[in-house]
GROMACS .gro file of C-alpha atoms in nm:
model
  121
    1PRO     CA    1   7.804   7.458   8.102
    2TYR     CA    2   7.990   7.316   7.842
    3CYS     CA    3   8.329   7.431   7.808
    4GLU     CA    4   8.571   7.358   7.500
    5ARG     CA    5   8.879   7.402   7.726
    6TRP     CA    6   8.973   7.586   8.085
    7MET     CA    7   9.325   7.738   8.167
    8ALA     CA    8   9.465   7.704   8.469
    9ARG     CA    9   9.778   7.928   8.677
   10ASP     CA   10   9.950   7.700   8.923
   11GLU     CA   11   9.936   7.846   9.251
   12GLY     CA   12  10.333   7.944   9.268
   13LEU     CA   13  10.518   8.218   9.260
   14TRP     CA   14  10.397   8.550   9.049
   15HIS     CA   15  10.495   8.878   8.990
   16PRO     CA   16  10.284   9.171   9.039
   17THR     CA   17  10.312   9.442   8.749
   18MET     CA   18  10.441   9.769   8.894
   19ASP     CA   19  10.558  10.139   8.827
   20VAL     CA   20  10.846  10.314   8.961
   21TYR     CA   21  10.932  10.649   8.935
   22THR     CA   22  11.139  10.931   9.077
   23ARG     CA   23  10.999  11.269   9.231
   24LYS     CA   24  11.190  11.575   9.376
   25ASP     CA   25  11.170  11.458   9.740
   26GLU     CA   26  11.096  11.041   9.658
   27VAL     CA   27  11.095  10.769   9.480
   28VAL     CA   28  10.722  10.613   9.441
   29VAL     CA   29  10.655  10.202   9.383
   30GLU     CA   30  10.310  10.117   9.248
   31LEU     CA   31  10.203   9.767   9.215
   32GLU     CA   32   9.894   9.600   9.092
   33ILE     CA   33   9.758   9.349   9.332
   34PRO     CA   34   9.347   9.343   9.334
   35GLY     CA   35   9.199   9.130   9.571
   36MET     CA   36   9.428   9.174   9.815
   37LYS     CA   37   9.413   9.250  10.180
   38SER     CA   38   9.662   9.501  10.331
   39GLU     CA   39   9.728   9.229  10.624
   40ASP     CA   40   9.833   8.974  10.340
   41VAL     CA   41  10.144   9.209  10.202
   42ASP     CA   42  10.480   9.264  10.372
   43ILE     CA   43  10.723   9.553  10.281
   44THR     CA   44  11.050   9.538  10.366
   45VAL     CA   45  11.362   9.820  10.323
   46GLU     CA   46  11.706   9.643  10.310
   47GLU     CA   47  11.992   9.881  10.225
   48ASN     CA   48  11.894  10.014   9.853
   49HIS     CA   49  11.612   9.740   9.790
   50LEU     CA   50  11.254   9.741   9.841
   51ILE     CA   51  11.138   9.392   9.895
   52VAL     CA   52  10.745   9.332   9.869
   53GLU     CA   53  10.567   9.034   9.917
   54GLY     CA   54  10.258   8.837   9.995
   55THR     CA   55  10.001   8.573   9.933
   56LEU     CA   56   9.681   8.604   9.709
   57LYS     CA   57   9.429   8.369   9.829
   58ARG     CA   58   9.149   8.232   9.605
   59THR     CA   59   8.841   8.374   9.735
   60ASN     CA   60   8.602   8.123   9.551
   61GLU     CA   61   8.566   7.737   9.540
   62PHE     CA   62   8.431   7.541   9.246
   63THR     CA   63   8.528   7.189   9.178
   64ASP     CA   64   8.712   7.064   8.852
   65LYS     CA   65   8.416   6.978   8.702
   66GLU     CA   66   8.252   7.316   8.717
   67LYS     CA   67   8.568   7.508   8.558
   68CYS     CA   68   8.582   7.672   8.240
   69TYR     CA   69   8.850   7.911   8.212
   70CYS     CA   70   9.087   8.007   8.551
   71GLU     CA   71   9.291   8.276   8.446
   72ARG     CA   72   9.361   8.498   8.780
   73THR     CA   73   9.673   8.435   8.961
   74TYR     CA   74   9.710   8.324   9.290
   75GLY     CA   75   9.969   8.208   9.550
   76LYS     CA   76  10.298   8.368   9.670
   77PHE     CA   77  10.424   8.690   9.480
   78HIS     CA   78  10.772   8.815   9.552
   79ARG     CA   79  10.918   9.193   9.430
   80VAL     CA   80  11.261   9.322   9.466
   81VAL     CA   81  11.300   9.657   9.354
   82HIS     CA   82  11.650   9.835   9.336
   83LEU     CA   83  11.588  10.203   9.480
   84PRO     CA   84  11.757  10.481   9.236
   85THR     CA   85  11.899  10.636   9.537
   86ASN     CA   86  11.922  10.670   9.914
   87VAL     CA   87  11.576  10.639  10.094
   88ASP     CA   88  11.486  10.720  10.442
   89ASP     CA   89  11.334  10.392  10.554
   90THR     CA   90  11.203  10.573  10.869
   91ARG     CA   91  10.969  10.780  10.698
   92VAL     CA   92  10.821  10.497  10.395
   93LYS     CA   93  10.450  10.530  10.383
   94ALA     CA   94  10.249  10.265  10.195
   95SER     CA   95   9.887  10.301  10.113
   96PHE     CA   96   9.626  10.055   9.964
   97ASP     CA   97   9.342  10.170   9.676
   98LYS     CA   98   9.137   9.989   9.433
   99GLY     CA   99   9.433   9.701   9.415
  100ILE     CA  100   9.698   9.924   9.351
  101LEU     CA  101   9.952   9.928   9.629
  102THR     CA  102  10.144  10.241   9.639
  103ILE     CA  103  10.450  10.281   9.835
  104ARG     CA  104  10.607  10.614   9.894
  105LEU     CA  105  11.014  10.624  10.015
  106PRO     CA  106  11.141  10.975  10.094
  107LYS     CA  107  11.473  11.029   9.956
  108LYS     CA  108  11.739  11.070  10.190
  109GLU     CA  109  12.059  11.303  10.169
  110ARG     CA  110  12.372  11.142  10.115
  111GLU     CA  111  12.591  11.176  10.410
  112SER     CA  112  12.916  11.346  10.308
  113GLY     CA  113  13.248  11.192  10.333
  114LYS     CA  114  13.439  11.137  10.651
  115LYS     CA  115  13.795  11.243  10.668
  116ILE     CA  116  14.000  11.009  10.790
  117LYS     CA  117  14.293  11.108  11.034
  118ILE     CA  118  14.594  10.890  10.899
  119GLU     CA  119  14.788  10.779  11.240
  120ALA     CA  120  15.186  10.720  11.252
  121ALA     CA  121  15.345  10.396  11.297
   0.00000   0.00000   0.00000
């Protein structure tokens, strides 16, 4: 088929779109990653940051001669979310449905301050 031009996205670092919101007892993060397999995504909580990264692999193969338009993004992605509150990283849950990765991070009560005794010199 005749194509006037084709557009390609490099297989480089990209950033999936996401929504982050808080509820009474949790922080919820939703990322759009259609075409991904759950085993190709890593989720980590470090201090007050959520890190989501993975690789979206091309599922179809075609030659340069066959290309017309190539607008989908492939390759590695990396998102870091600064969490608005402390979360309990032992109870984080993640699910994947219809191209949306949903991560639920239960809020954690802040530990109250500890009184420090001053020792005499």
